[in-house]
């Protein structure tokens, strides 16, 4: 079993991709206590990507763009094709 104990983890930015549910619904679940770790995260961005359960297969380019956009600018420039 893995136990996460470092409180700094809540300061790490989180990108929540919502492929089968809306960001509003995800926020409701988190507020209701369904994800206590996410409830404590200080920097959460929500992205609606209507793609079904496997966005990496059904909408790979859109999914890759969402992931790249969630990265800091230095990382974005390293992964963006020229």
PDB file of N, CA and C in Angstrom:
ATOM      1  N   UNK A   1       0.843  -1.179   0.000  1.00  0.00           N
ATOM      2  CA  UNK A   1       0.000   0.000   0.000  1.00  0.00           C
ATOM      3  C   UNK A   1       0.886   1.239   0.000  1.00  0.00           C
ATOM      4  N   UNK A   2       0.507   2.198  -0.812  1.00  0.00           N
ATOM      5  CA  UNK A   2       1.222   3.471  -0.878  1.00  0.00           C
ATOM      6  C   UNK A   2       0.495   4.473  -0.001  1.00  0.00           C
ATOM      7  N   UNK A   3       1.240   5.170   0.831  1.00  0.00           N
ATOM      8  CA  UNK A   3       0.666   6.221   1.665  1.00  0.00           C
ATOM      9  C   UNK A   3       1.341   7.538   1.300  1.00  0.00           C
ATOM     10  N   UNK A   4       0.544   8.479   0.881  1.00  0.00           N
ATOM     11  CA  UNK A   4       1.056   9.798   0.541  1.00  0.00           C
ATOM     12  C   UNK A   4       0.970  10.672   1.779  1.00  0.00           C
ATOM     13  N   UNK A   5       2.116  11.186   2.210  1.00  0.00           N
ATOM     14  CA  UNK A   5       2.130  11.947   3.459  1.00  0.00           C
ATOM     15  C   UNK A   5       2.670  13.362   3.311  1.00  0.00           C
ATOM     16  N   UNK A   6       3.293  13.676   2.202  1.00  0.00           N
ATOM     17  CA  UNK A   6       3.893  14.994   2.027  1.00  0.00           C
ATOM     18  C   UNK A   6       2.805  16.003   1.662  1.00  0.00           C
ATOM     19  N   UNK A   7       2.559  16.943   2.530  1.00  0.00           N
ATOM     20  CA  UNK A   7       1.502  17.934   2.328  1.00  0.00           C
ATOM     21  C   UNK A   7       1.760  18.828   1.109  1.00  0.00           C
ATOM     22  N   UNK A   8       2.987  18.874   0.634  1.00  0.00           N
ATOM     23  CA  UNK A   8       3.292  19.698  -0.545  1.00  0.00           C
ATOM     24  C   UNK A   8       2.577  19.193  -1.795  1.00  0.00           C
ATOM     25  N   UNK A   9       2.115  17.951  -1.772  1.00  0.00           N
ATOM     26  CA  UNK A   9       1.425  17.399  -2.943  1.00  0.00           C
ATOM     27  C   UNK A   9       0.181  18.208  -3.289  1.00  0.00           C
ATOM     28  N   UNK A  10      -0.409  18.873  -2.319  1.00  0.00           N
ATOM     29  CA  UNK A  10      -1.621  19.649  -2.576  1.00  0.00           C
ATOM     30  C   UNK A  10      -1.326  20.965  -3.297  1.00  0.00           C
ATOM     31  N   UNK A  11      -0.061  21.320  -3.395  1.00  0.00           N
ATOM     32  CA  UNK A  11       0.338  22.515  -4.129  1.00  0.00           C
ATOM     33  C   UNK A  11       0.729  22.227  -5.572  1.00  0.00           C
ATOM     34  N   UNK A  12       0.766  20.957  -5.945  1.00  0.00           N
ATOM     35  CA  UNK A  12       1.109  20.579  -7.317  1.00  0.00           C
ATOM     36  C   UNK A  12      -0.117  20.795  -8.204  1.00  0.00           C
ATOM     37  N   UNK A  13       0.049  21.515  -9.313  1.00  0.00           N
ATOM     38  CA  UNK A  13      -1.099  21.743 -10.196  1.00  0.00           C
ATOM     39  C   UNK A  13      -1.685  20.428 -10.717  1.00  0.00           C
ATOM     40  N   UNK A  14      -3.002  20.375 -10.785  1.00  0.00           N
ATOM     41  CA  UNK A  14      -3.728  19.187 -11.258  1.00  0.00           C
ATOM     42  C   UNK A  14      -4.562  19.584 -12.465  1.00  0.00           C
ATOM     43  N   UNK A  15      -4.455  18.802 -13.527  1.00  0.00           N
ATOM     44  CA  UNK A  15      -5.296  18.995 -14.713  1.00  0.00           C
ATOM     45  C   UNK A  15      -6.272  17.829 -14.759  1.00  0.00           C
ATOM     46  N   UNK A  16      -7.533  18.108 -14.556  1.00  0.00           N
ATOM     47  CA  UNK A  16      -8.559  17.074 -14.559  1.00  0.00           C
ATOM     48  C   UNK A  16      -9.270  17.099 -15.903  1.00  0.00           C
ATOM     49  N   UNK A  17      -9.055  16.061 -16.704  1.00  0.00           N
ATOM     50  CA  UNK A  17      -9.703  15.936 -18.002  1.00  0.00           C
ATOM     51  C   UNK A  17     -11.029  15.224 -17.786  1.00  0.00           C
ATOM     52  N   UNK A  18     -12.087  15.815 -18.290  1.00  0.00           N
ATOM     53  CA  UNK A  18     -13.446  15.293 -18.090  1.00  0.00           C
ATOM     54  C   UNK A  18     -13.973  14.742 -19.416  1.00  0.00           C
ATOM     55  N   UNK A  19     -13.736  13.440 -19.709  1.00  0.00           N
ATOM     56  CA  UNK A  19     -14.119  12.898 -21.000  1.00  0.00           C
ATOM     57  C   UNK A  19     -15.553  12.383 -21.085  1.00  0.00           C
ATOM     58  N   UNK A  20     -16.113  11.944 -19.966  1.00  0.00           N
ATOM     59  CA  UNK A  20     -17.469  11.383 -19.963  1.00  0.00           C
ATOM     60  C   UNK A  20     -18.404  12.111 -19.009  1.00  0.00           C
ATOM     61  N   UNK A  21     -17.929  13.187 -18.463  1.00  0.00           N
ATOM     62  CA  UNK A  21     -18.704  13.970 -17.506  1.00  0.00           C
ATOM     63  C   UNK A  21     -18.256  15.413 -17.634  1.00  0.00           C
ATOM     64  N   UNK A  22     -19.076  16.310 -17.174  1.00  0.00           N
ATOM     65  CA  UNK A  22     -18.741  17.731 -17.291  1.00  0.00           C
ATOM     66  C   UNK A  22     -17.859  18.175 -16.129  1.00  0.00           C
ATOM     67  N   UNK A  23     -17.126  19.257 -16.320  1.00  0.00           N
ATOM     68  CA  UNK A  23     -16.378  19.809 -15.200  1.00  0.00           C
ATOM     69  C   UNK A  23     -17.287  20.143 -14.014  1.00  0.00           C
ATOM     70  N   UNK A  24     -18.496  20.617 -14.286  1.00  0.00           N
ATOM     71  CA  UNK A  24     -19.431  20.934 -13.189  1.00  0.00           C
ATOM     72  C   UNK A  24     -19.755  19.680 -12.390  1.00  0.00           C
ATOM     73  N   UNK A  25     -19.958  18.570 -13.076  1.00  0.00           N
ATOM     74  CA  UNK A  25     -20.266  17.312 -12.381  1.00  0.00           C
ATOM     75  C   UNK A  25     -19.066  16.849 -11.552  1.00  0.00           C
ATOM     76  N   UNK A  26     -17.869  16.983 -12.110  1.00  0.00           N
ATOM     77  CA  UNK A  26     -16.659  16.613 -11.368  1.00  0.00           C
ATOM     78  C   UNK A  26     -16.532  17.451 -10.092  1.00  0.00           C
ATOM     79  N   UNK A  27     -16.811  18.734 -10.208  1.00  0.00           N
ATOM     80  CA  UNK A  27     -16.752  19.615  -9.037  1.00  0.00           C
ATOM     81  C   UNK A  27     -17.777  19.195  -7.983  1.00  0.00           C
ATOM     82  N   UNK A  28     -18.962  18.776  -8.436  1.00  0.00           N
ATOM     83  CA  UNK A  28     -19.986  18.295  -7.498  1.00  0.00           C
ATOM     84  C   UNK A  28     -19.496  17.055  -6.747  1.00  0.00           C
ATOM     85  N   UNK A  29     -18.895  16.118  -7.465  1.00  0.00           N
ATOM     86  CA  UNK A  29     -18.391  14.890  -6.835  1.00  0.00           C
ATOM     87  C   UNK A  29     -17.313  15.206  -5.814  1.00  0.00           C
ATOM     88  N   UNK A  30     -16.419  16.112  -6.189  1.00  0.00           N
ATOM     89  CA  UNK A  30     -15.332  16.479  -5.272  1.00  0.00           C
ATOM     90  C   UNK A  30     -15.902  17.158  -4.033  1.00  0.00           C
ATOM     91  N   UNK A  31     -16.841  18.076  -4.232  1.00  0.00           N
ATOM     92  CA  UNK A  31     -17.468  18.774  -3.095  1.00  0.00           C
ATOM     93  C   UNK A  31     -18.227  17.807  -2.198  1.00  0.00           C
ATOM     94  N   UNK A  32     -18.766  16.737  -2.779  1.00  0.00           N
ATOM     95  CA  UNK A  32     -19.522  15.748  -1.999  1.00  0.00           C
ATOM     96  C   UNK A  32     -18.612  14.780  -1.250  1.00  0.00           C
ATOM     97  N   UNK A  33     -17.301  14.899  -1.465  1.00  0.00           N
ATOM     98  CA  UNK A  33     -16.370  14.045  -0.736  1.00  0.00           C
ATOM     99  C   UNK A  33     -15.923  12.810  -1.484  1.00  0.00           C
ATOM    100  N   UNK A  34     -16.262  12.708  -2.761  1.00  0.00           N
ATOM    101  CA  UNK A  34     -15.881  11.520  -3.523  1.00  0.00           C
ATOM    102  C   UNK A  34     -14.393  11.450  -3.833  1.00  0.00           C
ATOM    103  N   UNK A  35     -13.693  12.543  -3.733  1.00  0.00           N
ATOM    104  CA  UNK A  35     -12.248  12.553  -3.981  1.00  0.00           C
ATOM    105  C   UNK A  35     -11.573  13.508  -3.002  1.00  0.00           C
ATOM    106  N   UNK A  36     -11.312  13.029  -1.784  1.00  0.00           N
ATOM    107  CA  UNK A  36     -10.741  13.912  -0.759  1.00  0.00           C
ATOM    108  C   UNK A  36      -9.385  14.506  -1.141  1.00  0.00           C
ATOM    109  N   UNK A  37      -8.579  13.758  -1.885  1.00  0.00           N
ATOM    110  CA  UNK A  37      -7.278  14.287  -2.300  1.00  0.00           C
ATOM    111  C   UNK A  37      -7.466  15.489  -3.228  1.00  0.00           C
ATOM    112  N   UNK A  38      -8.372  15.373  -4.204  1.00  0.00           N
ATOM    113  CA  UNK A  38      -8.615  16.492  -5.112  1.00  0.00           C
ATOM    114  C   UNK A  38      -9.238  17.678  -4.389  1.00  0.00           C
ATOM    115  N   UNK A  39     -10.047  17.410  -3.401  1.00  0.00           N
ATOM    116  CA  UNK A  39     -10.683  18.493  -2.644  1.00  0.00           C
ATOM    117  C   UNK A  39      -9.633  19.361  -1.952  1.00  0.00           C
ATOM    118  N   UNK A  40      -8.503  18.788  -1.626  1.00  0.00           N
ATOM    119  CA  UNK A  40      -7.450  19.535  -0.935  1.00  0.00           C
ATOM    120  C   UNK A  40      -6.453  20.194  -1.881  1.00  0.00           C
ATOM    121  N   UNK A  41      -6.501  19.837  -3.163  1.00  0.00           N
ATOM    122  CA  UNK A  41      -5.581  20.426  -4.142  1.00  0.00           C
ATOM    123  C   UNK A  41      -5.893  21.909  -4.298  1.00  0.00           C
ATOM    124  N   UNK A  42      -4.846  22.711  -4.349  1.00  0.00           N
ATOM    125  CA  UNK A  42      -5.036  24.163  -4.418  1.00  0.00           C
ATOM    126  C   UNK A  42      -5.128  24.703  -5.845  1.00  0.00           C
ATOM    127  N   UNK A  43      -4.629  23.950  -6.808  1.00  0.00           N
ATOM    128  CA  UNK A  43      -4.597  24.427  -8.199  1.00  0.00           C
ATOM    129  C   UNK A  43      -5.145  23.329  -9.105  1.00  0.00           C
ATOM    130  N   UNK A  44      -6.448  23.358  -9.349  1.00  0.00           N
ATOM    131  CA  UNK A  44      -7.079  22.365 -10.213  1.00  0.00           C
ATOM    132  C   UNK A  44      -7.709  23.074 -11.406  1.00  0.00           C
ATOM    133  N   UNK A  45      -7.372  22.596 -12.609  1.00  0.00           N
ATOM    134  CA  UNK A  45      -8.039  23.075 -13.813  1.00  0.00           C
ATOM    135  C   UNK A  45      -8.866  21.917 -14.370  1.00  0.00           C
ATOM    136  N   UNK A  46     -10.015  22.252 -14.880  1.00  0.00           N
ATOM    137  CA  UNK A  46     -10.944  21.261 -15.424  1.00  0.00           C
ATOM    138  C   UNK A  46     -11.081  21.499 -16.919  1.00  0.00           C
ATOM    139  N   UNK A  47     -10.983  20.430 -17.691  1.00  0.00           N
ATOM    140  CA  UNK A  47     -11.139  20.545 -19.134  1.00  0.00           C
ATOM    141  C   UNK A  47     -12.194  19.557 -19.605  1.00  0.00           C
ATOM    142  N   UNK A  48     -13.185  20.086 -20.297  1.00  0.00           N
ATOM    143  CA  UNK A  48     -14.239  19.261 -20.869  1.00  0.00           C
ATOM    144  C   UNK A  48     -13.756  18.731 -22.212  1.00  0.00           C
ATOM    145  N   UNK A  49     -13.665  17.418 -22.348  1.00  0.00           N
ATOM    146  CA  UNK A  49     -13.237  16.796 -23.597  1.00  0.00           C
ATOM    147  C   UNK A  49     -14.209  15.657 -23.894  1.00  0.00           C
ATOM    148  N   UNK A  50     -15.235  15.983 -24.631  1.00  0.00           N
ATOM    149  CA  UNK A  50     -16.273  15.001 -24.946  1.00  0.00           C
ATOM    150  C   UNK A  50     -15.684  13.950 -25.876  1.00  0.00           C
ATOM    151  N   UNK A  51     -15.222  12.852 -25.284  1.00  0.00           N
ATOM    152  CA  UNK A  51     -14.486  11.872 -26.078  1.00  0.00           C
ATOM    153  C   UNK A  51     -14.789  10.432 -25.697  1.00  0.00           C
ATOM    154  N   UNK A  52     -15.547  10.213 -24.672  1.00  0.00           N
ATOM    155  CA  UNK A  52     -15.744   8.853 -24.199  1.00  0.00           C
ATOM    156  C   UNK A  52     -14.644   8.447 -23.233  1.00  0.00           C
ATOM    157  N   UNK A  53     -14.668   7.198 -22.840  1.00  0.00           N
ATOM    158  CA  UNK A  53     -13.794   6.711 -21.772  1.00  0.00           C
ATOM    159  C   UNK A  53     -12.308   6.736 -22.115  1.00  0.00           C
ATOM    160  N   UNK A  54     -11.939   6.590 -23.357  1.00  0.00           N
ATOM    161  CA  UNK A  54     -10.530   6.512 -23.746  1.00  0.00           C
ATOM    162  C   UNK A  54     -10.165   7.647 -24.703  1.00  0.00           C
ATOM    163  N   UNK A  55      -9.995   8.875 -24.224  1.00  0.00           N
ATOM    164  CA  UNK A  55      -9.715   9.995 -25.133  1.00  0.00           C
ATOM    165  C   UNK A  55      -8.415   9.829 -25.911  1.00  0.00           C
ATOM    166  N   UNK A  56      -7.476   9.054 -25.375  1.00  0.00           N
ATOM    167  CA  UNK A  56      -6.218   8.861 -26.095  1.00  0.00           C
ATOM    168  C   UNK A  56      -6.414   8.046 -27.375  1.00  0.00           C
ATOM    169  N   UNK A  57      -7.542   7.329 -27.468  1.00  0.00           N
ATOM    170  CA  UNK A  57      -7.855   6.581 -28.689  1.00  0.00           C
ATOM    171  C   UNK A  57      -8.895   7.293 -29.556  1.00  0.00           C
ATOM    172  N   UNK A  58      -9.907   7.868 -28.914  1.00  0.00           N
ATOM    173  CA  UNK A  58     -10.999   8.461 -29.681  1.00  0.00           C
ATOM    174  C   UNK A  58     -10.694   9.883 -30.161  1.00  0.00           C
ATOM    175  N   UNK A  59      -9.905  10.626 -29.397  1.00  0.00           N
ATOM    176  CA  UNK A  59      -9.548  12.009 -29.782  1.00  0.00           C
ATOM    177  C   UNK A  59      -8.107  12.295 -29.382  1.00  0.00           C
ATOM    178  N   UNK A  60      -7.160  11.553 -29.948  1.00  0.00           N
ATOM    179  CA  UNK A  60      -5.770  11.658 -29.492  1.00  0.00           C
ATOM    180  C   UNK A  60      -5.156  13.046 -29.640  1.00  0.00           C
ATOM    181  N   UNK A  61      -5.446  13.738 -30.706  1.00  0.00           N
ATOM    182  CA  UNK A  61      -4.850  15.075 -30.891  1.00  0.00           C
ATOM    183  C   UNK A  61      -5.413  16.075 -29.881  1.00  0.00           C
ATOM    184  N   UNK A  62      -6.713  16.027 -29.684  1.00  0.00           N
ATOM    185  CA  UNK A  62      -7.329  16.928 -28.707  1.00  0.00           C
ATOM    186  C   UNK A  62      -6.822  16.614 -27.307  1.00  0.00           C
ATOM    187  N   UNK A  63      -6.690  15.335 -27.001  1.00  0.00           N
ATOM    188  CA  UNK A  63      -6.196  14.932 -25.681  1.00  0.00           C
ATOM    189  C   UNK A  63      -4.747  15.389 -25.492  1.00  0.00           C
ATOM    190  N   UNK A  64      -3.927  15.212 -26.521  1.00  0.00           N
ATOM    191  CA  UNK A  64      -2.534  15.655 -26.442  1.00  0.00           C
ATOM    192  C   UNK A  64      -2.461  17.161 -26.243  1.00  0.00           C
ATOM    193  N   UNK A  65      -3.338  17.909 -26.900  1.00  0.00           N
ATOM    194  CA  UNK A  65      -3.348  19.369 -26.751  1.00  0.00           C
ATOM    195  C   UNK A  65      -3.723  19.755 -25.331  1.00  0.00           C
ATOM    196  N   UNK A  66      -4.708  19.070 -24.754  1.00  0.00           N
ATOM    197  CA  UNK A  66      -5.113  19.339 -23.368  1.00  0.00           C
ATOM    198  C   UNK A  66      -3.930  19.113 -22.430  1.00  0.00           C
ATOM    199  N   UNK A  67      -3.228  18.007 -22.620  1.00  0.00           N
ATOM    200  CA  UNK A  67      -2.082  17.703 -21.762  1.00  0.00           C
ATOM    201  C   UNK A  67      -0.963  18.723 -21.953  1.00  0.00           C
ATOM    202  N   UNK A  68      -0.680  19.084 -23.198  1.00  0.00           N
ATOM    203  CA  UNK A  68       0.373  20.071 -23.458  1.00  0.00           C
ATOM    204  C   UNK A  68       0.009  21.428 -22.865  1.00  0.00           C
ATOM    205  N   UNK A  69      -1.261  21.809 -22.992  1.00  0.00           N
ATOM    206  CA  UNK A  69      -1.699  23.102 -22.448  1.00  0.00           C
ATOM    207  C   UNK A  69      -1.611  23.142 -20.930  1.00  0.00           C
ATOM    208  N   UNK A  70      -1.663  21.993 -20.289  1.00  0.00           N
ATOM    209  CA  UNK A  70      -1.577  21.934 -18.826  1.00  0.00           C
ATOM    210  C   UNK A  70      -0.141  22.076 -18.336  1.00  0.00           C
ATOM    211  N   UNK A  71       0.811  21.967 -19.244  1.00  0.00           N
ATOM    212  CA  UNK A  71       2.229  22.041 -18.865  1.00  0.00           C
ATOM    213  C   UNK A  71       2.702  23.487 -18.799  1.00  0.00           C
ATOM    214  N   UNK A  72       3.756  23.720 -18.025  1.00  0.00           N
ATOM    215  CA  UNK A  72       4.358  25.056 -18.013  1.00  0.00           C
ATOM    216  C   UNK A  72       4.897  25.403 -19.408  1.00  0.00           C
ATOM    217  N   UNK A  73       5.043  26.695 -19.728  1.00  0.00           N
ATOM    218  CA  UNK A  73       5.490  27.117 -21.061  1.00  0.00           C
ATOM    219  C   UNK A  73       6.786  26.453 -21.530  1.00  0.00           C
ATOM    220  N   UNK A  74       7.756  26.256 -20.668  1.00  0.00           N
ATOM    221  CA  UNK A  74       9.019  25.644 -21.078  1.00  0.00           C
ATOM    222  C   UNK A  74       8.789  24.220 -21.581  1.00  0.00           C
ATOM    223  N   UNK A  75       7.902  23.500 -20.958  1.00  0.00           N
ATOM    224  CA  UNK A  75       7.601  22.143 -21.387  1.00  0.00           C
ATOM    225  C   UNK A  75       6.789  22.181 -22.676  1.00  0.00           C
ATOM    226  N   UNK A  76       5.856  23.125 -22.786  1.00  0.00           N
ATOM    227  CA  UNK A  76       5.044  23.236 -23.996  1.00  0.00           C
ATOM    228  C   UNK A  76       5.913  23.413 -25.225  1.00  0.00           C
ATOM    229  N   UNK A  77       6.925  24.284 -25.128  1.00  0.00           N
ATOM    230  CA  UNK A  77       7.763  24.528 -26.291  1.00  0.00           C
ATOM    231  C   UNK A  77       8.578  23.287 -26.651  1.00  0.00           C
ATOM    232  N   UNK A  78       8.886  22.454 -25.681  1.00  0.00           N
ATOM    233  CA  UNK A  78       9.661  21.252 -25.949  1.00  0.00           C
ATOM    234  C   UNK A  78       8.826  20.165 -26.606  1.00  0.00           C
ATOM    235  N   UNK A  79       7.511  20.166 -26.384  1.00  0.00           N
ATOM    236  CA  UNK A  79       6.666  19.097 -26.920  1.00  0.00           C
ATOM    237  C   UNK A  79       5.816  19.534 -28.103  1.00  0.00           C
ATOM    238  N   UNK A  80       5.815  20.800 -28.446  1.00  0.00           N
ATOM    239  CA  UNK A  80       4.996  21.294 -29.552  1.00  0.00           C
ATOM    240  C   UNK A  80       5.790  21.145 -30.853  1.00  0.00           C
ATOM    241  N   UNK A  81       5.223  20.417 -31.831  1.00  0.00           N
ATOM    242  CA  UNK A  81       5.927  20.276 -33.111  1.00  0.00           C
ATOM    243  C   UNK A  81       6.113  21.620 -33.800  1.00  0.00           C
ATOM    244  N   UNK A  82       7.208  21.772 -34.452  1.00  0.00           N
ATOM    245  CA  UNK A  82       7.521  23.016 -35.174  1.00  0.00           C
ATOM    246  C   UNK A  82       7.016  22.938 -36.595  1.00  0.00           C
TER     247      UNK A  82
END
